[in-house]
PDB file of C-alpha atoms in Angstrom:
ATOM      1  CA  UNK A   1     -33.087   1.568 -44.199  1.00  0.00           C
ATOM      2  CA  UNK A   2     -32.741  -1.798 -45.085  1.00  0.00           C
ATOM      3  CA  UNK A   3     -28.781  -1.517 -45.495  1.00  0.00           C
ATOM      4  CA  UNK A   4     -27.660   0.246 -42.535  1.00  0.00           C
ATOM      5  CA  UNK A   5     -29.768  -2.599 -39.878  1.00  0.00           C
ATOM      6  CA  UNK A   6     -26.758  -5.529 -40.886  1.00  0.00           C
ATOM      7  CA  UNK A   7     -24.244  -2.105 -40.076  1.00  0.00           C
ATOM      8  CA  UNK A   8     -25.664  -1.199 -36.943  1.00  0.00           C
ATOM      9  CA  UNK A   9     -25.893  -5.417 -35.614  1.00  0.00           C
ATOM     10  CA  UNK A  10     -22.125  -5.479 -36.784  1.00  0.00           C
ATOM     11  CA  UNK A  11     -21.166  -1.854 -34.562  1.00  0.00           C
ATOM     12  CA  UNK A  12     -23.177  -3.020 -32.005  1.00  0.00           C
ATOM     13  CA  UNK A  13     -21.492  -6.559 -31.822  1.00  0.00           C
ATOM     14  CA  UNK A  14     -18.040  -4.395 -31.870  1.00  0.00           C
ATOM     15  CA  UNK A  15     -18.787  -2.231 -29.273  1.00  0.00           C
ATOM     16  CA  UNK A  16     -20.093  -5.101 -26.723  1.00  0.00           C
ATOM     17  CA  UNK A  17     -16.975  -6.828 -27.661  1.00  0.00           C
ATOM     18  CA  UNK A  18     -14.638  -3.937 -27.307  1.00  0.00           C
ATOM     19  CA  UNK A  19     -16.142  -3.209 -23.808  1.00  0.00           C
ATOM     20  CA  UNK A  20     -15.714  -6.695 -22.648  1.00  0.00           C
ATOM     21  CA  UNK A  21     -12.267  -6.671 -24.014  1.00  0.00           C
ATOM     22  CA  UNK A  22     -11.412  -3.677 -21.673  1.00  0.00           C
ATOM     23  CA  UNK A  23     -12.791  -5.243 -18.470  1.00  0.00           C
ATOM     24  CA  UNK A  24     -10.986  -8.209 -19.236  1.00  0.00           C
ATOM     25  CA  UNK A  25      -7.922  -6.248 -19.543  1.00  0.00           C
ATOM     26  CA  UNK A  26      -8.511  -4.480 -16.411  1.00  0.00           C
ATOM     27  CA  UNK A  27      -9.424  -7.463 -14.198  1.00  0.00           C
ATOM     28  CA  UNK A  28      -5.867  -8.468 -15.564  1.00  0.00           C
ATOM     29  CA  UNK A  29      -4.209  -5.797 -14.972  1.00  0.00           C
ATOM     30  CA  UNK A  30      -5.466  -5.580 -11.053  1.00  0.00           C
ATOM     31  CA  UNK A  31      -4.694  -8.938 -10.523  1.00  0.00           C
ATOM     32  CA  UNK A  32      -0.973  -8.466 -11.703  1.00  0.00           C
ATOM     33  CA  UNK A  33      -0.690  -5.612  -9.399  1.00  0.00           C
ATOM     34  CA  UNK A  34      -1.473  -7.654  -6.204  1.00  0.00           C
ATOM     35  CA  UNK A  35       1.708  -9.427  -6.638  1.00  0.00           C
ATOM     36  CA  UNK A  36       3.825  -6.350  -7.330  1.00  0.00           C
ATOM     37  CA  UNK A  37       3.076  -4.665  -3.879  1.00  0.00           C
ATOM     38  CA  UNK A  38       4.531  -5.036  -0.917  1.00  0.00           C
ATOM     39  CA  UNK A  39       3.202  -2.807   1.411  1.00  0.00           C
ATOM     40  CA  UNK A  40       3.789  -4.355   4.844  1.00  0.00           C
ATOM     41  CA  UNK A  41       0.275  -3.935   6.623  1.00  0.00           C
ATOM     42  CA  UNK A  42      -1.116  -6.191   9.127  1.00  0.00           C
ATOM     43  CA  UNK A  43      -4.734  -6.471  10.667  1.00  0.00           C
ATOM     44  CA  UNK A  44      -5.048  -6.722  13.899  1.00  0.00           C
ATOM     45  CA  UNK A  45      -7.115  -7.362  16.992  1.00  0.00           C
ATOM     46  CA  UNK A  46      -8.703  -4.378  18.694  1.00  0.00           C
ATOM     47  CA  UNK A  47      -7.529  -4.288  22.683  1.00  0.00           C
ATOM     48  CA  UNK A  48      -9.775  -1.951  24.652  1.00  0.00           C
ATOM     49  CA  UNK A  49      -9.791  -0.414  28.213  1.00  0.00           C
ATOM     50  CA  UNK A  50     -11.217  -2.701  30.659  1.00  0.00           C
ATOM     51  CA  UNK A  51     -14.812  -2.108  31.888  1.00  0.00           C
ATOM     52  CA  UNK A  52     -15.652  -0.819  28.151  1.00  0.00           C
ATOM     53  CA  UNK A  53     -17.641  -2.673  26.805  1.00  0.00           C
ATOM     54  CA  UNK A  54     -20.859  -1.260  23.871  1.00  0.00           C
ATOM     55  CA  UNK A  55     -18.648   2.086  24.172  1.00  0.00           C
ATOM     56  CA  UNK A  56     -15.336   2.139  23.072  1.00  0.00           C
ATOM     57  CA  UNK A  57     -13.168   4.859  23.155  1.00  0.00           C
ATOM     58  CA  UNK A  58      -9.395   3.603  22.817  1.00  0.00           C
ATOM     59  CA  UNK A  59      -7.681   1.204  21.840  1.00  0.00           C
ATOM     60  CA  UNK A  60      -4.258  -0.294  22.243  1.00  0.00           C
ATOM     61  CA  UNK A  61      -0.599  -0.158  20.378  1.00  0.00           C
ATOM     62  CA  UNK A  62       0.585  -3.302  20.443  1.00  0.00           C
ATOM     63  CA  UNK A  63       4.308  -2.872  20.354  1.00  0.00           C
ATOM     64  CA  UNK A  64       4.367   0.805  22.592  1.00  0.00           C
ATOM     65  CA  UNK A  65       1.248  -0.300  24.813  1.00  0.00           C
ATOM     66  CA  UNK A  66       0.180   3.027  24.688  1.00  0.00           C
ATOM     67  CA  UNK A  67      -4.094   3.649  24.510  1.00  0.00           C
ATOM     68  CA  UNK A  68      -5.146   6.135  21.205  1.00  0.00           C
ATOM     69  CA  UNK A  69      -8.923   7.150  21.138  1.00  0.00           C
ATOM     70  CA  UNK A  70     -11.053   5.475  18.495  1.00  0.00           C
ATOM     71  CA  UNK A  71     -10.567   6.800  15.030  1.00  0.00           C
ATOM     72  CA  UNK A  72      -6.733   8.276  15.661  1.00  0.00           C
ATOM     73  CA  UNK A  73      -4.049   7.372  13.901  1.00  0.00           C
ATOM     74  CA  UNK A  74      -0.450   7.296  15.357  1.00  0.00           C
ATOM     75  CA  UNK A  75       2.888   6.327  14.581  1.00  0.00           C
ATOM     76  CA  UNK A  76       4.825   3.610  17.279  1.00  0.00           C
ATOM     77  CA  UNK A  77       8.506   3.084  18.083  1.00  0.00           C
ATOM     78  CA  UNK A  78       8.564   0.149  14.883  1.00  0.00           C
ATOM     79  CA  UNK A  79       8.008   2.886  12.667  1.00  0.00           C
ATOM     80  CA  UNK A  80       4.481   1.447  12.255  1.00  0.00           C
ATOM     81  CA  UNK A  81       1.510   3.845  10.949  1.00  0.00           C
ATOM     82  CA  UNK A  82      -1.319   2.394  13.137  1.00  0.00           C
ATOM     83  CA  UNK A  83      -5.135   2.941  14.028  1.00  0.00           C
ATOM     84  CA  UNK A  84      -7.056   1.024  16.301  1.00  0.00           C
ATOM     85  CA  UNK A  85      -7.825  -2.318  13.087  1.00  0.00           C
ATOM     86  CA  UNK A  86      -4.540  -2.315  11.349  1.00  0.00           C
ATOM     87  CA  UNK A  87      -0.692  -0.764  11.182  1.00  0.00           C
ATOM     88  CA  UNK A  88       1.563  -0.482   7.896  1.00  0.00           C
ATOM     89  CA  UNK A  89       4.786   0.574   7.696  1.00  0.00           C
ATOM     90  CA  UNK A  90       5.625   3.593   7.945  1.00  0.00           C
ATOM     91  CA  UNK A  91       9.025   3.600   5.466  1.00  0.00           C
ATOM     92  CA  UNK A  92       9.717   1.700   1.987  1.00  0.00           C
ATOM     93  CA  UNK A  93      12.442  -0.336   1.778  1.00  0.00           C
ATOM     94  CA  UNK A  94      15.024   0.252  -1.489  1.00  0.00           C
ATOM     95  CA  UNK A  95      15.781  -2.765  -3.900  1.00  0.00           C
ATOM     96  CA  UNK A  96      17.581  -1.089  -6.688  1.00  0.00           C
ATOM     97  CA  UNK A  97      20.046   1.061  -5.892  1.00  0.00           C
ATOM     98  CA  UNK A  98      24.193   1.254  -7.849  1.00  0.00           C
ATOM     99  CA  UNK A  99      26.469  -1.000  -6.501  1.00  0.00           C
ATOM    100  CA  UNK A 100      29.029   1.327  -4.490  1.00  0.00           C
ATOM    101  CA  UNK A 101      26.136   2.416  -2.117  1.00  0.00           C
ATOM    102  CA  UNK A 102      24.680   0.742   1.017  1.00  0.00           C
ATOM    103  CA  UNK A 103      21.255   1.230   2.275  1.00  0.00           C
ATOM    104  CA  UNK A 104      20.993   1.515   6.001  1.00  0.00           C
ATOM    105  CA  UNK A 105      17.921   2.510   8.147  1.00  0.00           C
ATOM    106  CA  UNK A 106      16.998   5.571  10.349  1.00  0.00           C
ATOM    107  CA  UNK A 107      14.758   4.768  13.458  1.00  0.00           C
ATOM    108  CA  UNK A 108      14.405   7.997  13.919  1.00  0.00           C
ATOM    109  CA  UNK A 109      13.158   9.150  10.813  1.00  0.00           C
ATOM    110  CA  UNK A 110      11.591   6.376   9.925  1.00  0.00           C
ATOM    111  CA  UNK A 111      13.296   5.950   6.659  1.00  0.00           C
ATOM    112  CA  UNK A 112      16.026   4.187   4.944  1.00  0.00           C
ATOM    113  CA  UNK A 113      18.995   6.392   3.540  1.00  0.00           C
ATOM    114  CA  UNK A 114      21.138   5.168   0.798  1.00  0.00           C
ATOM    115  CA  UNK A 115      24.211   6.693   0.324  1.00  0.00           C
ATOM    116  CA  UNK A 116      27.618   5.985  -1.392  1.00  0.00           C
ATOM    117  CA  UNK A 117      29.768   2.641   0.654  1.00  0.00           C
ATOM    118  CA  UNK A 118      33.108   5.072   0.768  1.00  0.00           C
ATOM    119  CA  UNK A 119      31.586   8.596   1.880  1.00  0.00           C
ATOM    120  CA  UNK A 120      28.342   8.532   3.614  1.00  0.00           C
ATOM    121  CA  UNK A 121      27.579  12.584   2.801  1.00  0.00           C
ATOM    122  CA  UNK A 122      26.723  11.379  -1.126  1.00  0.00           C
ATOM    123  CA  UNK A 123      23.348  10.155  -1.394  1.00  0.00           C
ATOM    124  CA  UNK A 124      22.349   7.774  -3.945  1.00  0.00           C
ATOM    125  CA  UNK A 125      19.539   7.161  -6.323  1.00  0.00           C
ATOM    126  CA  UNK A 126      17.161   5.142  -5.621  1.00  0.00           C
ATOM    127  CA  UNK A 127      15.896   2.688  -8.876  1.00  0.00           C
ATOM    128  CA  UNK A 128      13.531   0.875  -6.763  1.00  0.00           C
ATOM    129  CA  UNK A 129      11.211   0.057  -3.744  1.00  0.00           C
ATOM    130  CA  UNK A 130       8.947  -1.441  -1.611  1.00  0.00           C
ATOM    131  CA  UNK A 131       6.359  -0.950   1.049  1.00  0.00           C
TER     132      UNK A 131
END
């Protein structure tokens, strides 16, 4: 009994040490993540109907001016995914992408397409992207 007490401080030291170890590593990781996104959100103020006032029902678009009841989610004519406290974009935009093709948006689907610079019908891989 009295060899396996020094065995069981040492595991127990290890263990404490290897946990601490991995929430160190995780904090780090997280924190290096921040940096890599770029999702284009935005808060922003709610705008409700006049006269409402404890009740709220709808709220506002910004850009379409169009009223939404509380807790819907829409999509406006910026290709912005909105509810009634924030919008984000709907689309991602490509960063890496070979060298004989152009990216170019759709409005209409919300989306960028990239396709070959000399023949518009071949699509091209995308390496990369944001949002």
């Amino acid at each position: 009994m009295h060899y396996f007490q020094p065995l069981t401080f040492t595991l127990s030291n290890l263990t404490s040490l290897t946990a601490t170890m991995k929430y160190l590593a995780l904090a780090l990781l997280l924190c290096s993540l921040s940096s890599l996104s770029d999702a284009s959100c935005y808060r922003k103020a709610m705008k409700f109907e006049l006269g409402e006032t404890m009740n709220q029902t709808h709220c506002q678009d910004d850009v379409d001016k169009t009223w939404h009841p509380v807790g819907s989610t829409w999509r406006n004519s910026e290709c912005m995914d909105c509810d009634c406290s924030e919008c984000c974009s709907a689309y991602s935009i490509p960063k890496q992408f070979p060298d004989d093709c152009v990216s170019v948006f759709d409005s209409v689907a919300c989306a960028y397409i990239v396709h070959k610079k000399d023949d518009p019908s071949v699509q091209c891989p995308i390496y990369a992207a944001v949002g």
